[in-house]
Tab-separated table of C-alpha atoms and ligand atoms in Angstrom:
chain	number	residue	atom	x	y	z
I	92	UNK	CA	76.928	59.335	40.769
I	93	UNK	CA	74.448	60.645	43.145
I	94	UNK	CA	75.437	63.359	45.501
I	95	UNK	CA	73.338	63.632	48.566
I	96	UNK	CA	73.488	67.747	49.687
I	97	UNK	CA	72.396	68.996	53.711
I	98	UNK	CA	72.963	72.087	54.682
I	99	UNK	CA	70.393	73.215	57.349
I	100	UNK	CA	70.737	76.953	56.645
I	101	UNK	CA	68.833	79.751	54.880
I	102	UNK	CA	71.758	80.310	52.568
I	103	UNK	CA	71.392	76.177	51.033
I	104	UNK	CA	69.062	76.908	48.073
I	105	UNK	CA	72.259	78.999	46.991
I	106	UNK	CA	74.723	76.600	47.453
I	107	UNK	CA	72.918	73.462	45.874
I	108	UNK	CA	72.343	75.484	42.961
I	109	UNK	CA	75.674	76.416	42.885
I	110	UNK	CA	76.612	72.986	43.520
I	111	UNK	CA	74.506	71.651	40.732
I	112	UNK	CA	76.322	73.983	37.887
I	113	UNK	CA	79.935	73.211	39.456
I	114	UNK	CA	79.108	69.168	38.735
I	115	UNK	CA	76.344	68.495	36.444
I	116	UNK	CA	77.592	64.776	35.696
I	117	UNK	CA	76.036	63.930	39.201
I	118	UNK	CA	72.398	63.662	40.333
I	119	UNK	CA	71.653	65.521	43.231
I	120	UNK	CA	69.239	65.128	46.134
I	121	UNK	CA	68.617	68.573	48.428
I	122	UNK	CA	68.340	66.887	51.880
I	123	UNK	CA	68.340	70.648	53.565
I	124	UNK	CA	64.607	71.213	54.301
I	125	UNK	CA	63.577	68.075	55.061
I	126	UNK	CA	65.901	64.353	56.458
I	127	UNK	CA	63.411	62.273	56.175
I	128	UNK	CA	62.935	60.035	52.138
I	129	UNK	CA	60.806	61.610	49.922
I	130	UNK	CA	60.752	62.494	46.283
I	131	UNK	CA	64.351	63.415	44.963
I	132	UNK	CA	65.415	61.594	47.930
I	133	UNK	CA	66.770	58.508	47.717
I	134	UNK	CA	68.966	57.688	50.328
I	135	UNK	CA	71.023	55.647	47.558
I	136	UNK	CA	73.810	59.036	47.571
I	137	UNK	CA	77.644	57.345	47.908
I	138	UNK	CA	78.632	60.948	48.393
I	139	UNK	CA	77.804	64.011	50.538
I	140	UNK	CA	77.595	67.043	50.722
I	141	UNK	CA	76.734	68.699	54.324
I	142	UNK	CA	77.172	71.269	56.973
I	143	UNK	CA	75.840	69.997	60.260
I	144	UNK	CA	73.594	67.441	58.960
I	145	UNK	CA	71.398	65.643	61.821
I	146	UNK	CA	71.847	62.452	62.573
I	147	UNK	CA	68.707	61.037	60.267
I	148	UNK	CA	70.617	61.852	57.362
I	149	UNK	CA	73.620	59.827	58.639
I	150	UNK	CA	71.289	56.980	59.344
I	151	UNK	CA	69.306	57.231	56.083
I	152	UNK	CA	72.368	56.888	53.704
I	153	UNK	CA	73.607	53.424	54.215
I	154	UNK	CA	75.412	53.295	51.075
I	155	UNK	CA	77.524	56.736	52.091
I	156	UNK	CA	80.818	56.750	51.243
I	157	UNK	CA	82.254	60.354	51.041
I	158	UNK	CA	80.845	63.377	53.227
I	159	UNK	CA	82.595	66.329	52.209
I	160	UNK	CA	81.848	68.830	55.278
I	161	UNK	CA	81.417	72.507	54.030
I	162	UNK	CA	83.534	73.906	56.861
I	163	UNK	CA	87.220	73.272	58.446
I	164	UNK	CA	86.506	72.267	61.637
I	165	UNK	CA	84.454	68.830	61.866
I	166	UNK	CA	83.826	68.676	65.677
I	167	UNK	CA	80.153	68.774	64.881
I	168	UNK	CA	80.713	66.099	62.739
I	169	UNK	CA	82.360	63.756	65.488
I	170	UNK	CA	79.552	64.721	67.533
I	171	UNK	CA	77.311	62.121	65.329
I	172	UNK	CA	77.226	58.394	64.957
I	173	UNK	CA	79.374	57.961	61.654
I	174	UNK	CA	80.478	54.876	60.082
I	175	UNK	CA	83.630	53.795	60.334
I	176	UNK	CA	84.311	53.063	56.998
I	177	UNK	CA	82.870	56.576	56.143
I	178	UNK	CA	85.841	58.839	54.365
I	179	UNK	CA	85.311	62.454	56.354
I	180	UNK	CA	87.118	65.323	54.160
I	181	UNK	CA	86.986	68.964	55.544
I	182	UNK	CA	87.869	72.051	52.949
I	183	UNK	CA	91.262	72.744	53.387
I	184	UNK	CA	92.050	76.562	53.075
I	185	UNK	CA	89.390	77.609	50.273
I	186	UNK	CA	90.011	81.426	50.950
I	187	UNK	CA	89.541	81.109	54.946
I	188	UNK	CA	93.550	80.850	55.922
I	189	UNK	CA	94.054	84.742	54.224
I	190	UNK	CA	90.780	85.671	56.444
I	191	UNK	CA	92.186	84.001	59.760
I	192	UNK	CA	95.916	85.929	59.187
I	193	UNK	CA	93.878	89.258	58.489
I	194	UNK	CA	91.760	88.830	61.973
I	195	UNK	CA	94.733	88.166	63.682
I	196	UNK	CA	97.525	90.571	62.797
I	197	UNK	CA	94.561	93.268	63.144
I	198	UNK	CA	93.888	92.282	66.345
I	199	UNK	CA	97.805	91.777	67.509
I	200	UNK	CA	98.726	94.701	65.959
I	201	UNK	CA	95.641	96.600	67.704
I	202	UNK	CA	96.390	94.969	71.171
I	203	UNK	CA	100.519	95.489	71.052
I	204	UNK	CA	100.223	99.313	69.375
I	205	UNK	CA	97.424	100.148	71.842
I	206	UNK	CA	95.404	101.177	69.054
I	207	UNK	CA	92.129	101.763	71.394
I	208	UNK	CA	93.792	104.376	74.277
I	209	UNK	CA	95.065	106.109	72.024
I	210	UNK	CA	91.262	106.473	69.843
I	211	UNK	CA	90.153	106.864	73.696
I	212	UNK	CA	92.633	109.770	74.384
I	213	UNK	CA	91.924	111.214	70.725
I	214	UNK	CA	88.080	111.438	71.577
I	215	UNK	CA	89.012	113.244	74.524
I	216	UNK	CA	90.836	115.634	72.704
I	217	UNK	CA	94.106	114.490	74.378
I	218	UNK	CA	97.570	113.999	72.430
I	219	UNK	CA	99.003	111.563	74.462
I	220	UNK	CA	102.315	109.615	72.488
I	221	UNK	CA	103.352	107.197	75.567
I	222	UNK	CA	106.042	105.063	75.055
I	223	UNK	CA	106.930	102.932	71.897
I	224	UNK	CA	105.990	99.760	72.196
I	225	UNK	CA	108.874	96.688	71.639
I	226	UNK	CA	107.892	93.590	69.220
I	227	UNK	CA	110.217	91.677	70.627
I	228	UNK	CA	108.558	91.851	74.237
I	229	UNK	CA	105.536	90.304	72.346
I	230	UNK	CA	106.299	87.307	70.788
I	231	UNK	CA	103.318	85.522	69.355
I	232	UNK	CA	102.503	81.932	70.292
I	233	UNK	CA	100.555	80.318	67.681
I	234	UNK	CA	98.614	76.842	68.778
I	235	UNK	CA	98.157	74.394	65.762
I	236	UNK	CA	100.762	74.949	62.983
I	237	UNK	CA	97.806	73.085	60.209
I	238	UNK	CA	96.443	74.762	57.417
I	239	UNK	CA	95.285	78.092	59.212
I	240	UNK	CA	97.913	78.487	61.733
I	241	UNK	CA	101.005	77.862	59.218
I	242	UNK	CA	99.109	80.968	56.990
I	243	UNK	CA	99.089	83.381	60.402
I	244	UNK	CA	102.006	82.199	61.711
I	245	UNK	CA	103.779	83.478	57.674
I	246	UNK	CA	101.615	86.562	58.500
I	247	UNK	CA	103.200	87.321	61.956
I	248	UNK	CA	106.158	87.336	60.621
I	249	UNK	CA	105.792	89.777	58.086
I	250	UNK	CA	105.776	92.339	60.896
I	251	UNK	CA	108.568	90.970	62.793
I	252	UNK	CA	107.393	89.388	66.064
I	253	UNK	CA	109.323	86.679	67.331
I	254	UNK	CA	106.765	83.703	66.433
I	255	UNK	CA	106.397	80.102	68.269
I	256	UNK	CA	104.500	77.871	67.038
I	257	UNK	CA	102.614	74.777	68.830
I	258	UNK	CA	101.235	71.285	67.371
I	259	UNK	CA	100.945	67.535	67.927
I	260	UNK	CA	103.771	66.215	65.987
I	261	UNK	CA	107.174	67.889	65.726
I	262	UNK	CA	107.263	70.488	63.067
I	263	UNK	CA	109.641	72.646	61.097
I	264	UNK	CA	108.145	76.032	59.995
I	265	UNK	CA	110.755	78.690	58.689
I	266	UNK	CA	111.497	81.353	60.958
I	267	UNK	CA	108.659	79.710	63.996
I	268	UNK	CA	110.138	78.579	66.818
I	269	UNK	CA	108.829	74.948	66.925
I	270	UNK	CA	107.113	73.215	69.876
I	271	UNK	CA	104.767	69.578	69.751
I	272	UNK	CA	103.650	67.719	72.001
I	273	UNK	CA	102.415	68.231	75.402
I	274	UNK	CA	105.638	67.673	76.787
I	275	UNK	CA	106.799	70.714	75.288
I	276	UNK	CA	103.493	72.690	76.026
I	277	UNK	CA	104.502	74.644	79.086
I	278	UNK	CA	107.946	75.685	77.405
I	279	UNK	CA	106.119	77.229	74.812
I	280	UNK	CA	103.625	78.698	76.884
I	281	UNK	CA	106.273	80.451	79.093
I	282	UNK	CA	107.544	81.918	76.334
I	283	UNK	CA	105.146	83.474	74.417
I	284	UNK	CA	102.719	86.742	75.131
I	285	UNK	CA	100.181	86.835	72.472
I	286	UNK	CA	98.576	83.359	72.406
I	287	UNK	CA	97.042	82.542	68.746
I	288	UNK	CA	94.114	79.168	69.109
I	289	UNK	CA	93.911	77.562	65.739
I	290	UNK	CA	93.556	74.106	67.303
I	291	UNK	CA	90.803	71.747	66.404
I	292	UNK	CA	88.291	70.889	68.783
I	293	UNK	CA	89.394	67.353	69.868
I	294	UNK	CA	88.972	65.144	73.184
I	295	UNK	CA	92.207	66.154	73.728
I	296	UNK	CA	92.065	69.806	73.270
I	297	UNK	CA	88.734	70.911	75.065
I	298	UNK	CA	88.852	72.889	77.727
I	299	UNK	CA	92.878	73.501	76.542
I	300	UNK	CA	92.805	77.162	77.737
I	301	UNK	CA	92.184	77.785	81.251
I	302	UNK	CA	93.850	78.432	84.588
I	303	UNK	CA	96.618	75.991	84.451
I	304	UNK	CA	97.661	77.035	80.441
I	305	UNK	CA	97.127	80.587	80.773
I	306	UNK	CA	98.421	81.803	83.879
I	307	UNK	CA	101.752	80.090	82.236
I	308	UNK	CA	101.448	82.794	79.712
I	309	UNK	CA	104.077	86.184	80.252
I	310	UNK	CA	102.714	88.612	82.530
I	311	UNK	CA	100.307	90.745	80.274
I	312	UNK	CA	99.577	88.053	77.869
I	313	UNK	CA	97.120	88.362	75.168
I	314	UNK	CA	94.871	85.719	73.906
I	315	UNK	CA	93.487	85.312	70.111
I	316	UNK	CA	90.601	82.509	69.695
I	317	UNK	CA	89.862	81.955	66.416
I	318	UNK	CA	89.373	78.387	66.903
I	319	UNK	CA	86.330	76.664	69.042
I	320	UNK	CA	84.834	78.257	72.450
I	321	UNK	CA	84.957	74.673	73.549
I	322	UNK	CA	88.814	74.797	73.953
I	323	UNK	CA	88.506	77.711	76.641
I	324	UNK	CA	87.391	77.865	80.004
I	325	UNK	CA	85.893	81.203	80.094
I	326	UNK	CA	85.408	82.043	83.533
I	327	UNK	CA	88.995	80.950	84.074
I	328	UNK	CA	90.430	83.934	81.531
I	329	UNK	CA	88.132	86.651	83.124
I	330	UNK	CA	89.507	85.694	86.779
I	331	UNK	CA	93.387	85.748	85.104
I	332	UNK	CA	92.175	89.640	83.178
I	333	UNK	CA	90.756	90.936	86.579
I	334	UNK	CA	93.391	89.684	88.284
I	335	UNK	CA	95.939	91.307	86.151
I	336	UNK	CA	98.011	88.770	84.826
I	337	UNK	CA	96.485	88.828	81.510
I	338	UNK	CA	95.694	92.268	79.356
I	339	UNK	CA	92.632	91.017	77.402
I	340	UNK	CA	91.572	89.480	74.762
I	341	UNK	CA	90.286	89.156	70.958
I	342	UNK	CA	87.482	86.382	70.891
I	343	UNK	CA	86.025	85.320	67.948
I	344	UNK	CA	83.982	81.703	69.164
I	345	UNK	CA	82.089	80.897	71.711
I	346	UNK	CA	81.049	78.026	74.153
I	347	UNK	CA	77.262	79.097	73.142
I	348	UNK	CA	77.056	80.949	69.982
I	349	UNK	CA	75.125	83.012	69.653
I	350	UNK	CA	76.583	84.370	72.734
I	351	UNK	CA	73.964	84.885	74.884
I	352	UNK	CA	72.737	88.655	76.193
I	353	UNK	CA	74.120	89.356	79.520
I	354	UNK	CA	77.524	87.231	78.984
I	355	UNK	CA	79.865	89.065	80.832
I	356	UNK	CA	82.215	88.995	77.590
I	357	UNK	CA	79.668	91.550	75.830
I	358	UNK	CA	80.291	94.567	78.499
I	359	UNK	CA	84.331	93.437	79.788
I	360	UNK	CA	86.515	96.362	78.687
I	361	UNK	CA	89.682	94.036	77.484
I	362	UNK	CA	87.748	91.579	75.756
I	363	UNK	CA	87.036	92.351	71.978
I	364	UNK	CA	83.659	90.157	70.788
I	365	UNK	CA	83.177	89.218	66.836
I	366	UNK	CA	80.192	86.451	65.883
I	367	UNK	CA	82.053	83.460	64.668
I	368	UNK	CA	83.590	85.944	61.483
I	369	UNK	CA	87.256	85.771	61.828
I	370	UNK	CA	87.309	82.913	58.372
I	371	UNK	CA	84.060	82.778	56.610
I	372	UNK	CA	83.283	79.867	54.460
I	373	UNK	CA	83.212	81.434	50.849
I	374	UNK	CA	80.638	79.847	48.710
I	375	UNK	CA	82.824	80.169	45.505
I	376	UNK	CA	86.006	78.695	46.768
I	377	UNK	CA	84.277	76.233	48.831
I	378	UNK	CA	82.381	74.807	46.012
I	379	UNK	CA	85.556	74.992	43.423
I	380	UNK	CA	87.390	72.657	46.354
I	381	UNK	CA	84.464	70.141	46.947
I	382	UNK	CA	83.888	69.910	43.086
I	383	UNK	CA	87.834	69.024	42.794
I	384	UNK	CA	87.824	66.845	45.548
I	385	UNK	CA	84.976	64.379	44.425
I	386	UNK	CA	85.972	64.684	40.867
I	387	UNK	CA	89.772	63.313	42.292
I	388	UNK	CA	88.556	60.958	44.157
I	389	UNK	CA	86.315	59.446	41.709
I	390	UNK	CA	89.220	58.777	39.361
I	391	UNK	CA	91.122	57.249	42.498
I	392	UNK	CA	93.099	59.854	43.554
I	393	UNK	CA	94.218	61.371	47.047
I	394	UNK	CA	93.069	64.608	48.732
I	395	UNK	CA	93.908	67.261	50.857
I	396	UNK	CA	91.622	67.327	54.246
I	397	UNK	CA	90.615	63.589	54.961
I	398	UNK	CA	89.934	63.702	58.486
I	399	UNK	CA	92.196	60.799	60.730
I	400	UNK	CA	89.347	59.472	62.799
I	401	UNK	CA	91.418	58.257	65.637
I	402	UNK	CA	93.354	61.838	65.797
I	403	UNK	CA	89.760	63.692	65.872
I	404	UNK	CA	90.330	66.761	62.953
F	176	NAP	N1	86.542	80.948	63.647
F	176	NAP	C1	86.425	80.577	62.394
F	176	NAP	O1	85.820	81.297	61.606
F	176	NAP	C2	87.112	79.313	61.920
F	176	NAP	C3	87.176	79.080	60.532
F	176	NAP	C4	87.854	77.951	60.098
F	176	NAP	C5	88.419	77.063	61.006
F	176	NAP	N2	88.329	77.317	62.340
F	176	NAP	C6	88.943	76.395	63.311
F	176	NAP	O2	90.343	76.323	63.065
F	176	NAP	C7	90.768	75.000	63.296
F	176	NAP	C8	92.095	74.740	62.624
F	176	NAP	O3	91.906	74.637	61.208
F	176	NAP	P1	93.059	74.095	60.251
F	176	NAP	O4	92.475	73.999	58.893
F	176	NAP	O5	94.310	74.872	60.426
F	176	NAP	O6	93.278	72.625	60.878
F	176	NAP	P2	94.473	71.596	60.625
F	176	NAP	O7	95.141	71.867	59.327
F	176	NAP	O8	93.901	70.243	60.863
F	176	NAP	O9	95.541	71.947	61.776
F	176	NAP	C9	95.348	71.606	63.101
F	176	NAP	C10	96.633	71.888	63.876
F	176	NAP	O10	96.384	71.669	65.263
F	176	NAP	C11	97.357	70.772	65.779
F	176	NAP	N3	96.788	69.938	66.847
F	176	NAP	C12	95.663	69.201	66.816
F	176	NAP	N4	95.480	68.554	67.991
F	176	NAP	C13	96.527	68.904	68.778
F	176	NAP	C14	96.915	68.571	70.090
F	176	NAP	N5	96.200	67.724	70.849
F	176	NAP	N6	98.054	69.108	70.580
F	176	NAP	C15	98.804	69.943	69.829
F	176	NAP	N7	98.487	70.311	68.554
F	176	NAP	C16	97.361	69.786	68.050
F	176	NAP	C17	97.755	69.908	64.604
F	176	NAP	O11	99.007	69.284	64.874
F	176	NAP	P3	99.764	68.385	63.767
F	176	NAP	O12	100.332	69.377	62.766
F	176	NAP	O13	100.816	67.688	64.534
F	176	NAP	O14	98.704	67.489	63.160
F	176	NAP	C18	97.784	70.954	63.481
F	176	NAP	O15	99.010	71.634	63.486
F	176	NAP	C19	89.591	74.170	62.781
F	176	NAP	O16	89.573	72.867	63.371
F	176	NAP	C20	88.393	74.980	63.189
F	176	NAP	O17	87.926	74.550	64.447
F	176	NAP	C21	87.681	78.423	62.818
């Protein structure tokens, strides 16, 4: 079997190495460096291995069968010129959903305990209690009830907010409030205040979050993006925080990441910045799943993660 791995990153010597020990019954070809045939590269591989590959590598693998992407979200992927026959599986999980409901109960809890005025008030030597704050006058909607959200939305719940939960297809979750479909979308809106994105980046879902979605939100609302800048409109939530309706917001992706100097994000005093952190890919995990995965499918078996081309994640 002959595994062809791309990975155009400074951490992919690592990985392929890693790789390498995790299956040594396959020959591998380290596409990383350089797309283009040349020795150890073949361009025979039936399988994959790749974050972001460019499109050469697509194009020089005509015999691809399997590309197992090392992330969750594939809307890079899509962004290519892929076979249709080509089987697209995405890691489901490997240590990333425990990471997503860490980022976001620390960033709930932060927002509805009004963590910050009161490390504000303490640097200014003030004692200042306010008023307790009421869970159930924050109840947290979570968008996309997959892998990730499910995981948050079990989190959430651990602390006792009322939790809604959002996807394409109905859904039963224990103890979430269940909404699918757009038809059901401003209902679920209305009724939550903390709004959770774990939705993939689709046709269907870009642009998702702006005026229309989140001025439906409670007064005060809250919004957590953990999933793709692409599904917000960002100008849109800093005219609905200025304007009052909404309190602020935890951002963890952006429409251009690196976000660029001088985004008004960096400097607004509601909006929380991290760089694309909130789930990182673990190497370990990762490379336990992908090993799995090809070993299953080469003796015929179904996976976990096989991405629905028509459907888009
Ligand atoms: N920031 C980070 O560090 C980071 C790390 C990992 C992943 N992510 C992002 O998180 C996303 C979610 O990952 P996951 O593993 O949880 O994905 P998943 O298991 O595929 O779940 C996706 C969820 O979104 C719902 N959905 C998709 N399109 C929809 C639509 N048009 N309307 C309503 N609901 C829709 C799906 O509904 P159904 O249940 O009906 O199919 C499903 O519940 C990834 O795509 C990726 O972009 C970000």
């Amino acid at each position: 079997m002959k595994i062809a791995f791309c990975y155009p990153d400074p951490a992919a010597t690592a990985w392929f190495e890693e790789l390498r020990a995790a299956l040594p019954e396959a020959e591998w070809e380290d596409w990383s460096a350089d797309p283009t045939p040349g020795p150890g590269r073949s361009g025979r591989a039936e399988y994959a291995v790749a974050w972001a590959p460019p499109q050469a590598f697509i194009d020089l693998h005509p015999a691809l069968k399997v590309l197992l992407n090392i992330g969750a979200g594939v809307d890079a992927l899509m962004k290519l010129r892929l076979p249709a026959s080509l089987m697209l599986v995405r890691l489901d999980d490997a240590g990333m959903a425990v990471q997503m409901a860490e980022y976001v109960c620390h960033y709930l809890i932060r927002h509805v305990r009004e963590f910050d005025q009161f490390q504000t008030a303490a640097r200014s030597g003030q004692w200042q209690q306010g008023r307790p704050t009421d869970r159930a006058d924050h109840p947290v909607g979570i968008m996309g009830l997959g892998v990730l959200g499910e995981r948050v939305a079990q989190a959430v719940r651990q602390f006792e907010f009322p939790v809604l939960g959002w996807s394409r297809l109905p859904k039963q979750v224990e103890g979430v409030r269940c909404f699918h479909g757009q038809g059901q979308l401003n209902d679920f809106l209305s009724a939550t205040r903390v709004l959770v994105c774990l939705l993939p980046l689709t046709p269907e879902t870009r642009d998702l979050l702006g005026q229309a979605t989140l001025s439906r939100l409670r007064p005060g609302g809250y919004l957590i993006n953990v999933a793709r800048g692409g599904l917000l409109v960002e100008e849109d939530l800093i005219r609905l925080i200025d304007s009052g309706h909404l309190a602020g917001a935890a951002l963890d992706v952006f429409r251009t990441e690196p976000l660029p100097a001088g985004h008004p994000f960096w400097s607004h005093p509601a909006i929380q910045v991290t760089p694309h952190i909130s789930a990182r890919t673990l190497r370990r995990d990762s490379i336990t799943q992908i090993a799995g995965k090809i070993r299953a499918l080469r003796r015929g078996e179904s996976v976990a993660g096989v991405v629905e081309w028509e459907r888009g994640y």
